[in-house]
Amino acid sequence: MMPGMWSGGPTAPTGGPAARRVVLLGAPGSGKSTQAARLAASLGVPHIAVGDLLRAVVARRTALGREAATFMERGELVPDRLIRDVLIEGITPQVALDGYVLDGYPRSVEQATDTQAMGGPPRAVVHLWITDQEAVRRLAGRRYCPEGHVYHLEDAPSRFGLRCELDGSRLVVRPDDREEVVRDRLVLYHRRIDPLLNRYAREGLLVEVNATGEPEDVARRVLDELTAASGSP
Ligand code: AMP
């Protein structure tokens, strides 16, 4: 099968495990959101980003949104009972049947256990891995201008040093990109995600993809590994 043609097998009418439901997991700095959008476009399924669903609910200022906001503002995980309602709204029965690329869920073994909230068990779980050293290099090297233009000291430096090429303003480090903060975020990430990876590996769903390198190369690798995992040539 050609890369990009991964079908995940025939779609079961019940939306069973054959539906193209793909979960994407990745450390901070792994390029997860970019790759989720690209993979969804390649597979022709929606990209469901749980963070975006939550922000939309918060913006609507519903009771659910107001409650979720109190956790998000503190940088805490939103309780599972709220996430469940948000997912049920975002993953309609048709979406569950046709498939999706899910980004930002599950974040714990408890969430992974609730396959009903995901519209059924995933067909595959792609883990974009990079070394912690590379994650720190990517995140701690980012520089922002106040208008939101993003640079990287090594990968995409400004021609004007620490000034924005587009508006000349001074580039800054985002507080959560400071090296010591990145290292703390990575420790927390591993603590939460490693049991999840073990679980999916045991279930035979885990597809490990090296996320080092250019985004287009990583996107191709994701499709190739998914194709290999689906059992088709
Ligand atoms: P993100 O856009 O993925 O960084 O998510 C933004 C915020 O939404 C997080 O800081 C959490 O407060 C919340 N959130 C996103 N996904 C989940 C999840 N699976 N479980 C609980 N809270 C979540």
XYZ file of C-alpha atoms and ligand atoms in Angstrom:
256
model
C 0.000 0.000 0.000
C 1.240 3.521 -0.829
C 2.124 5.860 2.021
C -0.920 8.002 2.644
C -3.249 5.189 1.665
C -3.522 3.663 5.112
C -7.091 2.547 5.512
C -7.045 0.714 8.825
C -9.119 -1.985 7.193
C -12.833 -1.956 6.505
C -14.910 0.290 8.709
C -17.161 -1.765 10.904
C -20.792 -0.581 10.846
C -20.729 -0.371 14.621
C -17.653 1.811 14.625
C -15.731 -1.052 16.184
C -11.960 -1.308 16.328
C -11.640 -1.258 12.527
C -12.719 2.381 12.282
C -9.779 4.705 11.545
C -9.564 6.172 15.016
C -5.972 7.171 15.588
C -4.635 8.608 18.841
C -1.507 10.743 18.639
C 0.755 11.042 21.688
C 3.889 13.130 21.907
C 6.091 14.990 24.359
C 6.157 18.784 24.524
C 8.269 19.854 21.559
C 7.575 16.718 19.513
C 5.490 18.668 16.971
C 2.375 16.710 17.908
C -0.246 19.273 16.848
C 1.428 19.901 13.489
C 1.673 16.186 12.806
C -1.894 15.539 13.975
C -3.209 18.095 11.472
C -1.079 16.663 8.657
C -2.041 13.075 9.438
C -5.740 13.941 9.596
C -5.491 15.654 6.194
C -3.668 12.642 4.719
C -6.227 10.181 6.068
C -9.175 12.454 5.190
C -10.538 12.411 8.750
C -11.055 15.257 11.255
C -8.301 16.384 13.590
C -9.814 16.460 17.060
C -7.678 18.536 19.424
C -9.090 18.249 22.918
C -7.429 21.522 23.998
C -9.243 23.315 21.137
C -12.576 21.675 22.022
C -12.090 22.847 25.602
C -11.191 26.405 24.575
C -14.318 26.525 22.375
C -16.500 25.411 25.294
C -14.835 27.994 27.549
C -15.448 30.733 24.938
C -19.171 29.855 24.851
C -19.313 30.480 28.617
C -21.630 27.560 29.282
C -21.718 26.071 32.800
C -19.371 23.356 31.542
C -17.068 25.967 30.013
C -16.920 28.050 33.180
C -16.065 25.018 35.264
C -13.413 23.787 32.813
C -11.854 27.269 32.723
C -11.112 27.217 36.452
C -8.822 24.202 35.938
C -7.270 25.368 32.674
C -6.378 28.783 34.127
C -4.419 27.033 36.877
C -2.678 24.799 34.317
C -4.335 21.715 35.829
C -5.952 18.837 33.996
C -9.704 19.218 33.603
C -11.563 16.456 35.542
C -12.512 13.398 33.514
C -16.267 13.878 33.964
C -16.020 17.285 32.199
C -13.660 16.029 29.491
C -16.124 13.225 28.816
C -18.931 15.710 28.047
C -16.627 17.741 25.819
C -15.563 14.621 23.913
C -19.103 13.388 23.486
C -19.944 16.721 21.862
C -16.834 16.715 19.648
C -16.814 13.039 18.675
C -20.263 12.553 17.187
C -21.333 8.970 16.345
C -20.562 9.669 12.670
C -17.077 10.967 13.469
C -16.482 7.906 15.662
C -17.571 5.692 12.776
C -15.560 7.428 10.051
C -12.442 7.910 12.162
C -10.339 10.791 13.456
C -6.932 11.807 14.655
C -7.237 12.517 18.365
C -4.724 14.968 19.840
C -4.544 15.653 23.586
C -6.485 12.636 24.812
C -5.994 10.314 26.604
C -3.588 11.861 29.103
C -3.835 9.119 31.709
C -4.490 5.397 31.991
C -7.918 6.225 33.466
C -8.829 8.247 30.388
C -7.547 5.475 28.108
C -9.771 2.975 29.900
C -12.864 4.991 28.978
C -12.942 3.991 25.299
C -16.634 4.892 25.155
C -15.728 8.561 25.576
C -13.510 8.212 22.483
C -16.358 6.728 20.466
C -14.749 3.290 20.609
C -11.306 1.761 20.971
C -8.541 3.327 18.873
C -7.240 1.489 15.831
C -3.710 2.696 16.468
C -1.832 4.895 18.911
C 1.043 6.806 17.354
C 3.747 7.929 19.745
C 5.984 10.692 18.390
C 9.181 10.318 20.337
C 12.155 12.615 20.675
C 14.900 12.545 23.269
C 14.513 14.895 26.234
C 17.694 16.600 25.045
C 16.069 17.361 21.685
C 12.826 18.516 23.358
C 14.811 20.944 25.519
C 16.771 22.151 22.483
C 13.577 22.756 20.491
C 11.565 24.455 23.235
C 14.264 26.398 25.068
C 15.553 27.736 21.707
C 12.205 29.285 20.729
C 11.926 33.070 20.670
C 8.738 35.081 20.259
C 8.014 38.635 19.236
C 5.045 40.301 20.989
C 3.062 40.049 17.718
C 3.399 36.262 17.857
C 6.081 35.709 15.183
C 8.105 32.658 16.203
C 11.813 32.010 15.667
C 14.302 29.408 16.826
C 17.868 30.268 17.779
C 19.265 27.358 15.741
C 16.520 26.079 13.446
C 14.938 29.365 12.317
C 17.023 32.310 13.535
C 16.036 35.914 12.856
C 18.365 37.699 10.443
C 18.305 40.572 12.957
C 19.570 38.564 15.927
C 17.236 39.070 18.862
C 14.878 41.382 16.936
C 11.885 40.330 14.830
C 12.539 40.384 11.082
C 8.988 41.544 10.406
C 8.438 44.339 12.908
C 11.797 44.899 14.617
C 10.442 44.197 18.104
C 12.578 42.478 20.721
C 12.297 38.685 20.855
C 11.546 37.059 24.204
C 11.448 33.568 25.757
C 7.985 32.375 26.795
C 8.013 31.613 30.556
C 7.127 27.931 30.063
C 9.930 27.552 27.483
C 12.642 28.363 30.025
C 15.006 25.397 30.232
C 14.327 24.506 33.874
C 10.565 24.748 33.270
C 10.842 22.562 30.161
C 12.732 19.943 32.175
C 9.999 19.953 34.840
C 7.303 19.651 32.142
C 9.138 16.656 30.667
C 9.383 14.887 34.034
C 5.629 15.333 34.550
C 4.943 14.230 30.997
C 6.895 10.981 31.389
C 5.276 10.233 34.730
C 1.836 10.496 33.181
C 2.424 9.104 29.727
C 4.801 6.166 30.287
C 2.139 3.926 31.903
C -0.123 4.806 28.978
C 2.541 3.771 26.457
C 3.066 0.489 28.311
C -0.626 -0.205 28.219
C -0.967 0.481 24.485
C 2.170 -1.562 23.755
C 0.644 -4.526 25.620
C -2.551 -4.126 23.585
C -0.512 -4.161 20.359
C -1.762 -0.703 19.366
C 1.404 1.330 19.835
C 3.185 2.677 16.753
C 6.487 4.330 17.672
C 7.673 7.076 15.324
C 10.927 8.999 15.550
C 9.887 12.679 15.487
C 13.397 14.050 14.948
C 13.999 15.970 11.739
C 11.980 18.024 9.275
C 8.169 18.023 9.708
C 7.572 16.578 6.219
C 9.970 13.691 6.905
C 8.232 12.970 10.207
C 4.813 13.095 8.486
C 5.988 10.520 5.940
C 7.372 8.302 8.699
C 4.037 8.433 10.530
C 2.178 7.267 7.428
C 4.760 4.582 6.652
C 4.684 3.197 10.203
C 0.890 3.221 10.281
C 0.789 1.406 6.955
C 3.245 -1.191 8.262
C 1.210 -1.597 11.464
C -2.062 -2.067 9.553
C -0.637 -5.273 8.115
C -1.034 -4.258 4.476
C 1.929 -4.243 2.078
P -3.530 21.757 25.288
O -4.070 22.691 24.245
O -3.489 20.339 24.822
O -2.222 22.234 25.877
O -4.584 21.773 26.507
C -4.884 22.956 27.203
C -5.457 22.620 28.569
O -6.666 21.861 28.429
C -4.586 21.751 29.451
O -3.634 22.522 30.149
C -5.598 21.112 30.393
O -6.015 22.028 31.383
C -6.772 20.875 29.460
N -6.737 19.535 28.831
C -6.428 19.232 27.535
N -6.526 17.911 27.313
C -6.905 17.347 28.486
C -7.151 16.007 28.899
N -7.044 14.948 28.078
N -7.515 15.807 30.201
C -7.657 16.837 31.051
N -7.432 18.125 30.725
C -7.047 18.385 29.448
